[in-house]
CSV table of C-alpha atoms in Angstrom, one decimal:
chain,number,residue,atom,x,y,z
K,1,UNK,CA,71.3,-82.6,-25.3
K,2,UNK,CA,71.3,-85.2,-22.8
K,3,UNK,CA,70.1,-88.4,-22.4
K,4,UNK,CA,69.9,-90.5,-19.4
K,5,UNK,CA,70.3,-94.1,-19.1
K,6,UNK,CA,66.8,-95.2,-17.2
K,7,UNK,CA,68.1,-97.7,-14.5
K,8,UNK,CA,65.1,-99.5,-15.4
K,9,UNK,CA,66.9,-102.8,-14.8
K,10,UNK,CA,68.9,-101.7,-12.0
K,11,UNK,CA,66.3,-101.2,-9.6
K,12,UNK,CA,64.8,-103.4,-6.7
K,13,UNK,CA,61.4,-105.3,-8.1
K,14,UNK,CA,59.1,-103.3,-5.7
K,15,UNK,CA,60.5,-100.2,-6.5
K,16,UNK,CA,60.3,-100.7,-10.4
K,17,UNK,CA,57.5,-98.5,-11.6
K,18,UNK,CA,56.9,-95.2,-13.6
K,19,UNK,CA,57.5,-93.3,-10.6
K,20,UNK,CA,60.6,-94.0,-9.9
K,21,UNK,CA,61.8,-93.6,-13.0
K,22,UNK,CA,60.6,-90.1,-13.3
K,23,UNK,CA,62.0,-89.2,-9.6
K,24,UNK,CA,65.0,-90.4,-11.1
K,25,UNK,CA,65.4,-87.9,-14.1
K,26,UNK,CA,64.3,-85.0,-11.5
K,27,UNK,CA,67.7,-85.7,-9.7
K,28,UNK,CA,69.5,-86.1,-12.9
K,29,UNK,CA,67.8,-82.6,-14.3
K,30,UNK,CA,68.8,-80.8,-11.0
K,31,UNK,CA,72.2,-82.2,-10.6
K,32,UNK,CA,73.6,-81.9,-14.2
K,33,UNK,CA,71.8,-79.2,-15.4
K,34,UNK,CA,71.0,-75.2,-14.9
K,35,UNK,CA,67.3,-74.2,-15.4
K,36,UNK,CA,64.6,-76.0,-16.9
K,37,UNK,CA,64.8,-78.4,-19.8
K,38,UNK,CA,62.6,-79.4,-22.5
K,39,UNK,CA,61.8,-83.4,-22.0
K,40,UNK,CA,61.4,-85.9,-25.0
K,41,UNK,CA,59.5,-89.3,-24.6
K,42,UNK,CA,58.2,-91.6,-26.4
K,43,UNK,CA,55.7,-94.1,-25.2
K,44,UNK,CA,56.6,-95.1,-21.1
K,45,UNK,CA,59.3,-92.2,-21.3
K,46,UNK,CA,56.7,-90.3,-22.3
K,47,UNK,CA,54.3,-91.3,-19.5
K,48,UNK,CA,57.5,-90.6,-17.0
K,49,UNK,CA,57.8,-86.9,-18.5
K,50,UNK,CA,54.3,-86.5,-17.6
K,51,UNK,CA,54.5,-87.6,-14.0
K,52,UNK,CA,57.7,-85.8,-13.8
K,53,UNK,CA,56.0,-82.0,-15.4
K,54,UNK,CA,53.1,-82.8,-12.8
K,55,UNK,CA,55.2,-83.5,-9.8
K,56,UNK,CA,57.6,-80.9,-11.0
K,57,UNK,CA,56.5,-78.0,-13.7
K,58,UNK,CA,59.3,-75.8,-12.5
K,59,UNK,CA,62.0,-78.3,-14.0
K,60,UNK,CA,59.9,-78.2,-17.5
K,61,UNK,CA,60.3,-75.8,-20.2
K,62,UNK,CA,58.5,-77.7,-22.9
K,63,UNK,CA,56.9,-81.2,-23.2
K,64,UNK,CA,57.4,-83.5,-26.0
K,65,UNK,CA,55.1,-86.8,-26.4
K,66,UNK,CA,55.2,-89.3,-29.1
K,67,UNK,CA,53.6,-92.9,-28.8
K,68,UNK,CA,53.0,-91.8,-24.9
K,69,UNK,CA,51.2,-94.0,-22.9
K,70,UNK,CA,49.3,-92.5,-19.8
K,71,UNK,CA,45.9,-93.3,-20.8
K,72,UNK,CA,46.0,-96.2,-22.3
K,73,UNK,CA,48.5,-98.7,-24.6
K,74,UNK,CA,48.7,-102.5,-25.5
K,75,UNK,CA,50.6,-104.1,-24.1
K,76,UNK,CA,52.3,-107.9,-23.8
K,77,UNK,CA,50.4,-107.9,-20.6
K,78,UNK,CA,51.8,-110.6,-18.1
K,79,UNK,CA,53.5,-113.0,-20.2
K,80,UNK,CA,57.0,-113.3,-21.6
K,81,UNK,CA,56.6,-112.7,-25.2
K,82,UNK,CA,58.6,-115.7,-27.3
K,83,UNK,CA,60.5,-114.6,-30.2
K,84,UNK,CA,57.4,-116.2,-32.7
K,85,UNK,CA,55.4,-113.4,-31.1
K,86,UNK,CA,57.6,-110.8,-31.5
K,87,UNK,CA,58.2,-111.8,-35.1
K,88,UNK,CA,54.3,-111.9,-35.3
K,89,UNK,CA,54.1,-108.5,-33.8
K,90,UNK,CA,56.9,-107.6,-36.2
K,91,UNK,CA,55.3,-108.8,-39.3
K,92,UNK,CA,51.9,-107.3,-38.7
K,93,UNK,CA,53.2,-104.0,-37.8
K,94,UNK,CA,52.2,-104.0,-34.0
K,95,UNK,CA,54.7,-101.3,-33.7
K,96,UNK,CA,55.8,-100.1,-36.7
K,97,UNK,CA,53.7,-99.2,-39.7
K,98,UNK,CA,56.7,-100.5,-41.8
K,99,UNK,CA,58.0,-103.9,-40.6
K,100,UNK,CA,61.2,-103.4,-41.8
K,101,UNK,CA,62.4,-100.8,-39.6
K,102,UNK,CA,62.2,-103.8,-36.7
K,103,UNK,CA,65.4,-105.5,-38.1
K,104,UNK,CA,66.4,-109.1,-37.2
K,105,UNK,CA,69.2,-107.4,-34.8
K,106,UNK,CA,66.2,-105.1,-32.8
K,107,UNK,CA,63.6,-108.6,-32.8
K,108,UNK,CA,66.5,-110.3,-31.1
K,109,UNK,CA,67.5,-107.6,-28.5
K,110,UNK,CA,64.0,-107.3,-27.6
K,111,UNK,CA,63.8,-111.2,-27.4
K,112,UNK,CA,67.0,-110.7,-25.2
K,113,UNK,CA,65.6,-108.7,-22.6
K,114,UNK,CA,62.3,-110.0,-21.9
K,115,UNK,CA,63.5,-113.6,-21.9
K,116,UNK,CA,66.3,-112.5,-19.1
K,117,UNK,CA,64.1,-113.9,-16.3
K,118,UNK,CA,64.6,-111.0,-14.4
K,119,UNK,CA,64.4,-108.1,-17.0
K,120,UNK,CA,61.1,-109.8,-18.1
K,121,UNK,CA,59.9,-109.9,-14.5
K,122,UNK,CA,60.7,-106.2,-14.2
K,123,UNK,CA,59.3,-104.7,-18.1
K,124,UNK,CA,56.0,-106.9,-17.0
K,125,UNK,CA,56.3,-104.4,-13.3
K,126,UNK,CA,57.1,-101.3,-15.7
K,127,UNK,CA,54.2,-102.1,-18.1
K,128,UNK,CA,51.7,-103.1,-14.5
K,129,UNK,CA,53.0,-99.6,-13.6
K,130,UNK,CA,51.9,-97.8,-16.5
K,131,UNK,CA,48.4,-99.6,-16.9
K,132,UNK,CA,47.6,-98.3,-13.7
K,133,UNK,CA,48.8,-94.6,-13.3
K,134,UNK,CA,46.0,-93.5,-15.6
K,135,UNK,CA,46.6,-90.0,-15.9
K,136,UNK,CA,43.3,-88.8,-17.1
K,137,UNK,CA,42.5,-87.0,-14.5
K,138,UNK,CA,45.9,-85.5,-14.0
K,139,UNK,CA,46.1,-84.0,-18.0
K,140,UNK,CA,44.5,-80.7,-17.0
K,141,UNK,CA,47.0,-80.2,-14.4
K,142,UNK,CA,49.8,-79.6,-16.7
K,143,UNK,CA,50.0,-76.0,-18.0
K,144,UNK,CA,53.7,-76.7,-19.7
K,145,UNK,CA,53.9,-75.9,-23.2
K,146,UNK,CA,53.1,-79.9,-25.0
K,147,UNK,CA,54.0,-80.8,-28.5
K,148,UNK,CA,52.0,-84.3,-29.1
K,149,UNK,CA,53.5,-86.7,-32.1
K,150,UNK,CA,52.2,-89.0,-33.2
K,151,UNK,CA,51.9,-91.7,-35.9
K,152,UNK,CA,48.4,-92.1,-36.8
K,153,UNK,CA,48.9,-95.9,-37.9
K,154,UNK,CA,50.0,-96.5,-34.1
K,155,UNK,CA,48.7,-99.2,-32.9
K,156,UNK,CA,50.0,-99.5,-29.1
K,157,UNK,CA,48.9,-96.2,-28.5
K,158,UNK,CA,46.1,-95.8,-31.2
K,159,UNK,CA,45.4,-91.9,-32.3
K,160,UNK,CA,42.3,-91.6,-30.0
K,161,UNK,CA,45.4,-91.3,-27.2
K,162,UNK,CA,46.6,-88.3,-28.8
K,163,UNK,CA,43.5,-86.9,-29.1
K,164,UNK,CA,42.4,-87.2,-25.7
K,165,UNK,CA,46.0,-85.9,-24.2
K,166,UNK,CA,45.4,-82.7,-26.9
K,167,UNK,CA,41.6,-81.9,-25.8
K,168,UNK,CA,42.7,-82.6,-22.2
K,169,UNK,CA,46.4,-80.6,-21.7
K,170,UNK,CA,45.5,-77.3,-22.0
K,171,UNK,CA,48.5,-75.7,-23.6
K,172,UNK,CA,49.2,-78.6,-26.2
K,173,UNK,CA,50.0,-78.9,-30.3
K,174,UNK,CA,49.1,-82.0,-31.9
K,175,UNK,CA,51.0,-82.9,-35.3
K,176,UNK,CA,50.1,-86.2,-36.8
K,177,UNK,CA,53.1,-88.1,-39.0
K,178,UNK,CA,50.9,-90.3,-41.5
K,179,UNK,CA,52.5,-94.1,-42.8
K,180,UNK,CA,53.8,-94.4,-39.2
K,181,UNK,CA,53.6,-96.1,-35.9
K,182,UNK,CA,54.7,-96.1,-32.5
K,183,UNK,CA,58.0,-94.7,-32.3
K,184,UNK,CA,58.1,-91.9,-35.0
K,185,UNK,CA,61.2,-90.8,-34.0
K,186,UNK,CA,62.8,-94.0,-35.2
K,187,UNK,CA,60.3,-94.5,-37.9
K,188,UNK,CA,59.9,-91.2,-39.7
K,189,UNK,CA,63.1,-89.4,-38.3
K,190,UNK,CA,63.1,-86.7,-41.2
K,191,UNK,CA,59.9,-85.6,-40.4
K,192,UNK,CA,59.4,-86.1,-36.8
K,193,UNK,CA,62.6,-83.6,-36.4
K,194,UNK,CA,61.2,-81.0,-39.1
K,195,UNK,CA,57.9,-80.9,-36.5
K,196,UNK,CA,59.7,-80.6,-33.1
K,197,UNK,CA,62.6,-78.3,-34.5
K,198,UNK,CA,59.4,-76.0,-36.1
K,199,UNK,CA,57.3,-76.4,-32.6
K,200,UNK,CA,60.4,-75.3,-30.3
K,201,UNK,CA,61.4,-72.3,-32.4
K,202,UNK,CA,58.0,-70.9,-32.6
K,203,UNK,CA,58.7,-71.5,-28.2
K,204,UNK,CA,61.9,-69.6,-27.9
């Protein structure tokens, strides 16, 4: 299994957007590993494995969405969120359906980031980015083999998301995790593993 470090903060201001990021994990892909992989994303990295099986089916066994944004999310928007909004978001489960998987440690690495002028300057282009590469249009396209998970208590990505990426991907599975969120991987570990471990052997 790998898993690449998204330079997401490395990159020049103009050229931060979801594109780039998935052109980036087509030269990783080709230069590290032999045949085509199965990708893993949850909500942006999500929306960068579908511009990435789009632009490039050949290097994509098997999709695997959870929380993915590409139609439509909410977001901060264009402010810098202070940590009294985070802790807001935290205790009214804006991203988790159980508050207490955000711990004080993850409230203040996420206050960390977006309060770093320039990391906040670039997750604001990164979430601009996502807003408008509406993939709509583009979901029919993709003929990989798509394994949708999703929480159906999300709330950045509500379950009408899911819904629409499963009527609109032709060859897709939707499995809903119930008591959970946006990131059921972090959430509901257990159970998000059982599904993808169950989807991908039924694959091989």
């Amino acid at each position: 299994m790998f898993v690449p470090q998204l330079p997401i903060y490395d990159l020049p201001v103009l050229n931060t957007n979801l594109t780039t990021l998935a052109k980036y994990i087509i030269k990783f892909i080709e230069g590290h590993i032999s045949g085509p992989v199965t990708i893993v994303g949850n909500s942006m990295g999500g929306h960068v494995g579908l511009i990435l099986t789009l632009a490039r089916p050949d290097l994509v066994k098997n999709l695997v969405l959870t929380g993915s944004s590409g139609l439509y999310e909410r977001t901060f928007g264009d402010s810098f969120p202070k940590k009294r909004q985070i802790l807001y978001q935290k205790e009214n489960g804006r991203g988790f359906y159980d508050p207490k998987v955000a711990t004080e440690d993850l409230v203040d690495e996420v206050f960390a980031v977006v309060n770093d002028r320039m990391k906040g300057i670039k997750t604001v282009m990164l979430a601009r980015s996502a807003i408008k590469h509406n993939m709509l249009n583009d979901l029919p396209k993709i003929v990989t083999p798509t394994c949708l998970i999703w929480g159906k208590q999300d709330n950045v990505t509500p379950p009408e998301v899911a819904e629409d990426m499963h009527k609109f991907i032709p060859n897709s599975d939707l499995f809903w995790i119930d008591h959970c969120g946006h990131a059921a991987m972090m959430e509901k570990p257990d159970e998000f593993n059982e599904i993808l471990y169950s989807w991908l052997k039924d694959k091989v």
